[in-house]
mmCIF file of C-alpha atoms and ligand atoms in Angstrom:
data_model
loop_
_atom_site.group_PDB
_atom_site.id
_atom_site.type_symbol
_atom_site.label_atom_id
_atom_site.label_comp_id
_atom_site.label_asym_id
_atom_site.label_seq_id
_atom_site.Cartn_x
_atom_site.Cartn_y
_atom_site.Cartn_z
ATOM 1 C CA MET A 1 -30.559 15.939 18.507
ATOM 2 C CA SER A 2 -32.072 13.131 16.204
ATOM 3 C CA ARG A 3 -30.815 13.614 12.995
ATOM 4 C CA PHE A 4 -30.134 9.692 11.968
ATOM 5 C CA THR A 5 -34.372 8.109 12.862
ATOM 6 C CA GLY A 6 -35.009 5.717 10.877
ATOM 7 C CA LYS A 7 -31.856 5.575 9.544
ATOM 8 C CA THR A 8 -29.272 2.502 8.848
ATOM 9 C CA ALA A 9 -25.388 3.133 8.785
ATOM 10 C CA LEU A 10 -22.255 1.760 8.804
ATOM 11 C CA VAL A 11 -19.766 1.822 10.892
ATOM 12 C CA THR A 12 -16.213 -0.254 10.337
ATOM 13 C CA GLY A 13 -13.180 -0.319 12.696
ATOM 14 C CA ALA A 14 -16.761 -0.023 15.112
ATOM 15 C CA ALA A 15 -14.911 -2.377 18.683
ATOM 16 C CA SER A 16 -12.670 0.151 19.504
ATOM 17 C CA GLY A 17 -11.608 4.629 19.391
ATOM 18 C CA ILE A 18 -13.681 6.856 16.951
ATOM 19 C CA GLY A 19 -15.875 4.039 15.226
ATOM 20 C CA SER A 20 -16.859 3.192 18.738
ATOM 21 C CA ALA A 21 -17.704 6.372 18.768
ATOM 22 C CA LEU A 22 -20.024 6.582 16.191
ATOM 23 C CA ALA A 23 -21.870 3.868 16.414
ATOM 24 C CA THR A 24 -22.998 5.419 19.918
ATOM 25 C CA ALA A 25 -23.258 8.330 18.628
ATOM 26 C CA LEU A 26 -25.661 6.740 15.321
ATOM 27 C CA VAL A 27 -27.583 5.015 17.781
ATOM 28 C CA ALA A 28 -28.862 7.737 20.262
ATOM 29 C CA GLU A 29 -29.844 10.004 17.270
ATOM 30 C CA GLY A 30 -32.171 7.247 16.150
ATOM 31 C CA ALA A 31 -30.021 5.368 13.692
ATOM 32 C CA ASN A 32 -29.602 1.924 13.773
ATOM 33 C CA VAL A 33 -25.660 0.690 12.843
ATOM 34 C CA VAL A 34 -24.360 -2.245 11.124
ATOM 35 C CA GLY A 35 -21.044 -1.944 13.398
ATOM 36 C CA LEU A 36 -17.921 -3.515 11.136
ATOM 37 C CA ASP A 37 -14.755 -4.713 12.788
ATOM 38 C CA ILE A 38 -12.614 -8.416 13.344
ATOM 39 C CA ASP A 39 -12.027 -7.259 17.235
ATOM 40 C CA GLU A 40 -15.409 -9.668 18.195
ATOM 41 C CA PRO A 41 -14.959 -9.521 21.567
ATOM 42 C CA GLY A 42 -15.043 -5.433 20.902
ATOM 43 C CA LEU A 43 -17.534 -5.768 19.353
ATOM 44 C CA GLY A 44 -20.186 -7.928 21.704
ATOM 45 C CA LYS A 45 -19.374 -4.837 24.518
ATOM 46 C CA LYS A 46 -21.240 -2.185 21.976
ATOM 47 C CA VAL A 47 -24.323 -4.607 21.320
ATOM 48 C CA ALA A 48 -24.070 -5.176 24.772
ATOM 49 C CA GLU A 49 -23.982 -1.555 24.827
ATOM 50 C CA LEU A 50 -26.590 -0.713 22.729
ATOM 51 C CA GLY A 51 -28.811 -3.184 22.056
ATOM 52 C CA ASP A 52 -30.535 -4.619 18.934
ATOM 53 C CA ALA A 53 -29.614 -1.259 17.356
ATOM 54 C CA PHE A 54 -26.698 -2.351 16.470
ATOM 55 C CA VAL A 55 -26.270 -5.421 15.091
ATOM 56 C CA PRO A 56 -21.989 -7.346 14.732
ATOM 57 C CA VAL A 57 -20.346 -8.070 11.821
ATOM 58 C CA VAL A 58 -17.451 -10.080 11.701
ATOM 59 C CA ALA A 59 -15.011 -8.964 8.929
ATOM 60 C CA ASP A 60 -12.174 -7.506 7.633
ATOM 61 C CA VAL A 61 -11.832 -4.746 5.494
ATOM 62 C CA THR A 62 -9.530 -5.810 3.844
ATOM 63 C CA VAL A 63 -10.890 -7.996 2.296
ATOM 64 C CA GLU A 64 -13.615 -7.719 -0.304
ATOM 65 C CA ALA A 65 -16.174 -10.868 -0.001
ATOM 66 C CA GLN A 66 -16.429 -9.773 3.718
ATOM 67 C CA ILE A 67 -16.886 -6.587 3.279
ATOM 68 C CA GLU A 68 -19.391 -7.887 0.813
ATOM 69 C CA ALA A 69 -21.174 -10.130 3.210
ATOM 70 C CA GLY A 70 -21.233 -7.056 5.924
ATOM 71 C CA ILE A 71 -22.688 -4.722 4.111
ATOM 72 C CA ALA A 72 -25.055 -6.821 2.828
ATOM 73 C CA THR A 73 -25.841 -7.180 6.442
ATOM 74 C CA ALA A 74 -27.816 -3.541 6.401
ATOM 75 C CA ALA A 75 -30.281 -4.400 2.742
ATOM 76 C CA ASP A 76 -30.866 -7.672 4.586
ATOM 77 C CA ARG A 77 -32.540 -6.201 7.986
ATOM 78 C CA PHE A 78 -33.447 -2.430 7.455
ATOM 79 C CA GLY A 79 -33.838 -2.321 3.569
ATOM 80 C CA GLY A 80 -31.029 -1.014 2.980
ATOM 81 C CA LEU A 81 -27.870 1.254 3.710
ATOM 82 C CA ASP A 82 -28.462 5.335 4.510
ATOM 83 C CA ALA A 83 -24.173 7.262 5.436
ATOM 84 C CA ALA A 84 -21.389 4.914 6.078
ATOM 85 C CA PHE A 85 -18.581 5.842 8.168
ATOM 86 C CA ASN A 86 -15.299 3.724 6.621
ATOM 87 C CA VAL A 87 -13.268 4.607 9.891
ATOM 88 C CA ALA A 88 -10.485 0.654 10.471
ATOM 89 C CA GLY A 89 -7.366 1.499 10.383
ATOM 90 C CA GLY A 90 -4.374 0.491 11.649
ATOM 91 C CA SER A 91 -1.043 1.043 10.801
ATOM 92 C CA ARG A 92 3.394 -0.621 11.320
ATOM 93 C CA ILE A 93 5.760 1.923 11.223
ATOM 94 C CA GLY A 94 9.468 2.805 10.551
ATOM 95 C CA ALA A 95 12.151 3.914 8.629
ATOM 96 C CA ILE A 96 11.825 3.830 4.975
ATOM 97 C CA THR A 97 15.341 1.260 4.855
ATOM 98 C CA ASP A 98 13.953 -0.844 7.131
ATOM 99 C CA LEU A 99 10.375 -1.767 5.923
ATOM 100 C CA THR A 100 9.902 -4.588 4.930
ATOM 101 C CA GLU A 101 7.531 -5.408 1.147
ATOM 102 C CA ALA A 102 4.763 -6.210 3.322
ATOM 103 C CA ASP A 103 4.770 -3.432 6.293
ATOM 104 C CA TRP A 104 3.962 -1.619 3.740
ATOM 105 C CA ASP A 105 1.408 -3.302 2.210
ATOM 106 C CA PHE A 106 -0.485 -4.427 5.328
ATOM 107 C CA THR A 107 -0.668 -0.591 6.095
ATOM 108 C CA VAL A 108 -2.132 0.996 3.166
ATOM 109 C CA ASP A 109 -4.273 -2.040 2.638
ATOM 110 C CA LEU A 110 -5.488 -1.206 5.786
ATOM 111 C CA VAL A 111 -5.605 2.340 6.036
ATOM 112 C CA GLN A 112 -6.733 2.948 1.811
ATOM 113 C CA LYS A 113 -7.523 -0.530 -0.435
ATOM 114 C CA SER A 114 -10.116 -1.640 2.441
ATOM 115 C CA VAL A 115 -11.341 2.568 1.550
ATOM 116 C CA PHE A 116 -11.886 1.923 -2.002
ATOM 117 C CA LEU A 117 -13.409 -2.100 -1.126
ATOM 118 C CA CYS A 118 -15.933 -0.193 1.727
ATOM 119 C CA THR A 119 -16.724 2.484 -0.355
ATOM 120 C CA LYS A 120 -17.858 0.198 -4.042
ATOM 121 C CA HIS A 121 -20.108 -2.181 -1.910
ATOM 122 C CA GLU A 122 -21.718 0.815 -0.009
ATOM 123 C CA ALA A 123 -21.834 2.733 -2.799
ATOM 124 C CA ARG A 124 -23.284 -0.175 -4.656
ATOM 125 C CA LEU A 125 -26.485 -0.702 -2.328
ATOM 126 C CA MET A 126 -26.858 3.244 -2.106
ATOM 127 C CA ARG A 127 -27.975 3.800 -5.152
ATOM 128 C CA ASP A 128 -29.908 0.952 -5.355
ATOM 129 C CA SER A 129 -31.754 3.248 -2.072
ATOM 130 C CA GLY A 130 -31.485 6.530 -3.656
ATOM 131 C CA GLY A 131 -27.989 8.340 -1.830
ATOM 132 C CA GLY A 132 -26.805 8.124 0.355
ATOM 133 C CA ALA A 133 -23.633 10.066 2.630
ATOM 134 C CA ILE A 134 -19.961 8.835 2.864
ATOM 135 C CA VAL A 135 -17.093 9.825 5.416
ATOM 136 C CA ASN A 136 -14.033 8.861 5.472
ATOM 137 C CA ILE A 137 -11.473 8.845 8.303
ATOM 138 C CA SER A 138 -8.255 10.090 6.302
ATOM 139 C CA SER A 139 -5.586 11.438 8.777
ATOM 140 C CA LEU A 140 -4.141 15.007 9.218
ATOM 141 C CA ASP A 141 -1.291 12.419 8.310
ATOM 142 C CA GLY A 142 -2.450 12.416 4.470
ATOM 143 C CA ARG A 143 -1.863 16.310 4.380
ATOM 144 C CA ILE A 144 1.395 16.294 6.099
ATOM 145 C CA PRO A 145 4.367 13.657 6.421
ATOM 146 C CA MET A 146 5.412 11.497 9.919
ATOM 147 C CA PRO A 147 9.184 10.877 9.554
ATOM 148 C CA GLY A 148 8.279 6.426 10.117
ATOM 149 C CA GLY A 149 5.319 6.468 8.905
ATOM 150 C CA SER A 150 5.290 7.178 5.319
ATOM 151 C CA PRO A 151 2.801 3.663 4.327
ATOM 152 C CA TYR A 152 0.529 5.859 6.529
ATOM 153 C CA ALA A 153 0.901 9.000 5.135
ATOM 154 C CA THR A 154 1.163 7.760 2.031
ATOM 155 C CA GLY A 155 -1.888 5.981 2.342
ATOM 156 C CA LYS A 156 -4.520 8.320 4.516
ATOM 157 C CA ALA A 157 -2.697 11.024 1.494
ATOM 158 C CA GLY A 158 -4.610 8.413 -0.379
ATOM 159 C CA VAL A 159 -7.743 8.352 1.227
ATOM 160 C CA VAL A 160 -8.698 12.518 0.735
ATOM 161 C CA MET A 161 -8.375 12.113 -2.689
ATOM 162 C CA PHE A 162 -10.033 8.746 -3.419
ATOM 163 C CA GLY A 163 -12.569 10.115 -1.955
ATOM 164 C CA LYS A 164 -13.066 13.329 -3.946
ATOM 165 C CA ASN A 165 -12.874 10.526 -7.166
ATOM 166 C CA ALA A 166 -15.964 8.781 -5.164
ATOM 167 C CA ALA A 167 -17.864 12.590 -4.815
ATOM 168 C CA LEU A 168 -17.644 13.297 -7.971
ATOM 169 C CA GLU A 169 -18.578 10.111 -9.882
ATOM 170 C CA LEU A 170 -20.726 8.814 -7.508
ATOM 171 C CA ALA A 171 -22.327 12.681 -7.288
ATOM 172 C CA GLN A 172 -24.385 11.435 -10.435
ATOM 173 C CA TYR A 173 -26.807 8.852 -7.303
ATOM 174 C CA GLY A 174 -27.205 11.387 -5.171
ATOM 175 C CA ILE A 175 -24.156 10.217 -2.492
ATOM 176 C CA ARG A 176 -21.415 12.733 -1.401
ATOM 177 C CA VAL A 177 -18.407 11.325 0.085
ATOM 178 C CA ASN A 178 -15.979 13.581 2.454
ATOM 179 C CA SER A 179 -12.912 12.742 3.912
ATOM 180 C CA VAL A 180 -12.136 13.181 7.804
ATOM 181 C CA LEU A 181 -8.313 14.647 9.168
ATOM 182 C CA PRO A 182 -7.667 14.079 13.411
ATOM 183 C CA GLY A 183 -5.099 15.944 14.292
ATOM 184 C CA LEU A 184 -3.772 13.044 17.489
ATOM 185 C CA VAL A 185 -7.158 11.195 19.402
ATOM 186 C CA ASP A 186 -7.262 9.790 22.108
ATOM 187 C CA THR A 187 -7.864 6.205 21.220
ATOM 188 C CA PRO A 188 -6.144 2.560 22.187
ATOM 189 C CA LEU A 189 -4.091 3.187 18.647
ATOM 190 C CA VAL A 190 -2.165 6.509 20.327
ATOM 191 C CA ALA A 191 -2.236 4.484 23.905
ATOM 192 C CA ALA A 192 1.707 4.487 23.839
ATOM 193 C CA VAL A 193 2.041 7.859 23.091
ATOM 194 C CA MET A 194 -1.083 9.515 25.533
ATOM 195 C CA GLY A 195 0.582 6.636 28.009
ATOM 196 C CA TYR A 196 4.035 7.573 27.850
ATOM 197 C CA GLU A 197 4.126 11.540 29.192
ATOM 198 C CA PRO A 198 7.608 12.333 27.864
ATOM 199 C CA ALA A 199 6.213 11.411 24.304
ATOM 200 C CA LYS A 200 2.296 12.434 25.609
ATOM 201 C CA GLN A 201 3.498 16.342 25.629
ATOM 202 C CA MET A 202 5.961 15.988 23.105
ATOM 203 C CA PHE A 203 2.511 16.484 20.678
ATOM 204 C CA LEU A 204 0.368 19.017 22.946
ATOM 205 C CA GLU A 205 3.159 21.390 22.287
ATOM 206 C CA ARG A 206 2.270 21.482 19.150
ATOM 207 C CA ILE A 207 -1.070 21.252 19.289
ATOM 208 C CA PRO A 208 -3.047 24.867 19.817
ATOM 209 C CA LEU A 209 -6.279 23.516 21.475
ATOM 210 C CA GLY A 210 -3.398 22.128 24.016
ATOM 211 C CA ALA A 211 -5.468 18.816 24.246
ATOM 212 C CA ALA A 212 -6.023 15.445 21.807
ATOM 213 C CA ALA A 213 -9.883 14.668 21.315
ATOM 214 C CA SER A 214 -11.895 12.837 22.085
ATOM 215 C CA ALA A 215 -13.053 10.221 20.042
ATOM 216 C CA GLU A 216 -16.982 11.918 21.115
ATOM 217 C CA GLN A 217 -15.279 15.067 19.806
ATOM 218 C CA ILE A 218 -14.315 13.820 16.104
ATOM 219 C CA ALA A 219 -17.627 11.723 15.988
ATOM 220 C CA GLY A 220 -19.070 15.140 16.127
ATOM 221 C CA PRO A 221 -17.398 15.986 12.794
ATOM 222 C CA CYS A 222 -18.191 13.309 10.586
ATOM 223 C CA LEU A 223 -21.880 13.053 11.952
ATOM 224 C CA PHE A 224 -21.973 16.457 11.049
ATOM 225 C CA LEU A 225 -21.035 15.132 6.987
ATOM 226 C CA ALA A 226 -23.349 12.045 6.852
ATOM 227 C CA SER A 227 -26.747 14.247 7.905
ATOM 228 C CA SER A 228 -28.514 16.748 6.268
ATOM 229 C CA GLU A 229 -27.710 19.478 7.463
ATOM 230 C CA ALA A 230 -24.279 19.054 5.289
ATOM 231 C CA SER A 231 -26.764 18.456 1.749
ATOM 232 C CA TYR A 232 -24.460 20.529 -0.039
ATOM 233 C CA ILE A 233 -21.150 19.763 0.756
ATOM 234 C CA THR A 234 -19.495 16.524 -1.177
ATOM 235 C CA GLY A 235 -15.497 15.971 -2.210
ATOM 236 C CA THR A 236 -14.310 17.933 0.876
ATOM 237 C CA GLU A 237 -11.751 17.445 3.317
ATOM 238 C CA LEU A 238 -11.833 18.823 7.168
ATOM 239 C CA VAL A 239 -9.261 18.082 9.462
ATOM 240 C CA VAL A 240 -10.582 18.249 12.926
ATOM 241 C CA ASP A 241 -7.154 18.968 14.812
ATOM 242 C CA GLY A 242 -7.081 21.387 17.085
ATOM 243 C CA GLY A 243 -5.243 23.751 15.100
ATOM 244 C CA TRP A 244 -2.530 21.152 15.123
ATOM 245 C CA GLU A 245 -1.966 21.514 11.234
ATOM 246 C CA ILE A 246 -1.313 25.844 11.386
ATOM 247 C CA SER A 247 1.015 25.844 14.209
ATOM 248 C CA ASN A 248 3.873 25.612 12.878
ATOM 249 C CA PHE A 249 6.065 29.171 12.702
ATOM 250 C CA PRO A 250 7.160 30.247 16.208
ATOM 251 C CA ASN A 251 4.870 33.252 17.603
ATOM 252 C CA LEU A 252 6.258 36.722 17.178
ATOM 253 C CA ALA A 253 4.386 38.398 19.667
ATOM 254 C CA LYS A 254 6.312 36.847 21.751
ATOM 255 C CA LEU A 255 9.905 38.274 20.015
ATOM 256 C CA ALA A 256 7.561 42.536 20.199
ATOM 257 C CA GLY A 257 6.622 42.597 24.131
HETATM 258 N N1 NAD B 301 -6.325 8.059 17.079
HETATM 259 C C1 NAD B 301 -5.686 9.559 16.567
HETATM 260 O O1 NAD B 301 -5.492 9.904 16.837
HETATM 261 C C2 NAD B 301 -5.773 8.948 14.792
HETATM 262 C C3 NAD B 301 -5.799 9.911 14.497
HETATM 263 C C4 NAD B 301 -5.699 10.505 13.837
HETATM 264 C C5 NAD B 301 -6.431 9.172 12.229
HETATM 265 N N2 NAD B 301 -6.831 8.265 12.505
HETATM 266 C C6 NAD B 301 -7.963 7.057 12.121
HETATM 267 O O2 NAD B 301 -8.884 7.496 12.786
HETATM 268 C C7 NAD B 301 -9.238 5.922 12.607
HETATM 269 C C8 NAD B 301 -9.612 4.377 14.096
HETATM 270 O O3 NAD B 301 -8.697 5.343 14.243
HETATM 271 P P1 NAD B 301 -8.112 4.813 15.951
HETATM 272 O O4 NAD B 301 -8.363 5.847 16.866
HETATM 273 O O5 NAD B 301 -10.046 4.908 16.315
HETATM 274 O O6 NAD B 301 -7.997 3.643 16.508
HETATM 275 P P2 NAD B 301 -9.122 2.142 17.434
HETATM 276 O O7 NAD B 301 -7.232 1.468 17.098
HETATM 277 O O8 NAD B 301 -9.517 2.756 18.692
HETATM 278 O O9 NAD B 301 -9.454 1.679 16.647
HETATM 279 C C9 NAD B 301 -9.599 0.535 15.213
HETATM 280 C C10 NAD B 301 -10.670 0.061 15.178
HETATM 281 O O10 NAD B 301 -9.830 -0.522 13.676
HETATM 282 C C11 NAD B 301 -10.420 -1.926 13.504
HETATM 283 N N3 NAD B 301 -9.562 -2.593 12.451
HETATM 284 C C12 NAD B 301 -7.915 -2.836 12.638
HETATM 285 N N4 NAD B 301 -8.062 -3.873 11.398
HETATM 286 C C13 NAD B 301 -8.633 -3.749 11.037
HETATM 287 C C14 NAD B 301 -9.186 -4.978 9.979
HETATM 288 N N5 NAD B 301 -8.753 -5.411 9.160
HETATM 289 N N6 NAD B 301 -10.579 -5.303 9.575
HETATM 290 C C15 NAD B 301 -11.587 -4.685 10.436
HETATM 291 N N7 NAD B 301 -11.523 -3.879 10.854
HETATM 292 C C16 NAD B 301 -10.006 -3.308 11.306
HETATM 293 C C17 NAD B 301 -10.067 -2.280 15.044
HETATM 294 O O11 NAD B 301 -10.642 -3.710 15.368
HETATM 295 C C18 NAD B 301 -10.104 -1.205 15.997
HETATM 296 O O12 NAD B 301 -11.425 -1.448 15.996
HETATM 297 C C19 NAD B 301 -7.946 5.417 11.626
HETATM 298 O O13 NAD B 301 -7.997 5.254 10.601
HETATM 299 C C20 NAD B 301 -7.349 5.384 12.330
HETATM 300 O O14 NAD B 301 -6.283 5.779 11.279
HETATM 301 C C21 NAD B 301 -6.693 8.724 14.356
#
């Protein structure tokens, strides 16, 4: 498919995991991609993989001036912005009784404030170039609590509500905003879980489709939401979790048998 031929896309967190898969998929579908990340060597690997269609920008998504400068790259190099994927994330974990204010701020700034700041500057550019689509990566943890991960889950829930507000405010400019909520995705972010078999099994037991998603399995739904196929979809949230969210009830069919 070439749904993004001649389009310009911006991806935060483009050096690894879901953002990296998105950048690869976008270029394969004809887009020019501006990739923001703090990981300079990781961005260098994407340039080696994707060539001139991928423009790397070293930027911290929690710092507004760096985001603004990074997004301006899309205007300078390609004349505008059609699609943006706010993906960069990470977290500090710990019990509420132990977490520090700095732990809280680090995580909520990274997963939530960054989405506000990026959306602000992406939307300004899209407004000036006739519209566009923004996809924010939340998490299943934005809908179900994660003991030990309260700042992350709280921040990710905020991403969904922020996306709905942004969808309402930005519709007048032809800008759509949607959230994607992945379950478990096999990326470096969850290497500790995927690399330790007992922990991995604890997660997989809860996932009806029986596996973690690949980064590409999250990139696909994100691309759909940003494409013209989703031109009437805004303000919604798409859970991509292999059935994890709905799998909490015991299977009564096993009793009946
Ligand atoms: N992996 C999962 O199971 C999972 C599940 C649900 C949601 N998510 C979300 O998906 C998104 C991508 O995660 P991933 O699994 O691909 O992780 P990842 O660690 O592979 O990639 C995250 C990227 O974000 C970048 N990044 C981190 N802090 C940054 C900052 N301050 N400024 C700019 N870039 C920064 C990292 O350098 C990295 O390249 C995150 O928002 C994460 O919360 C992941």
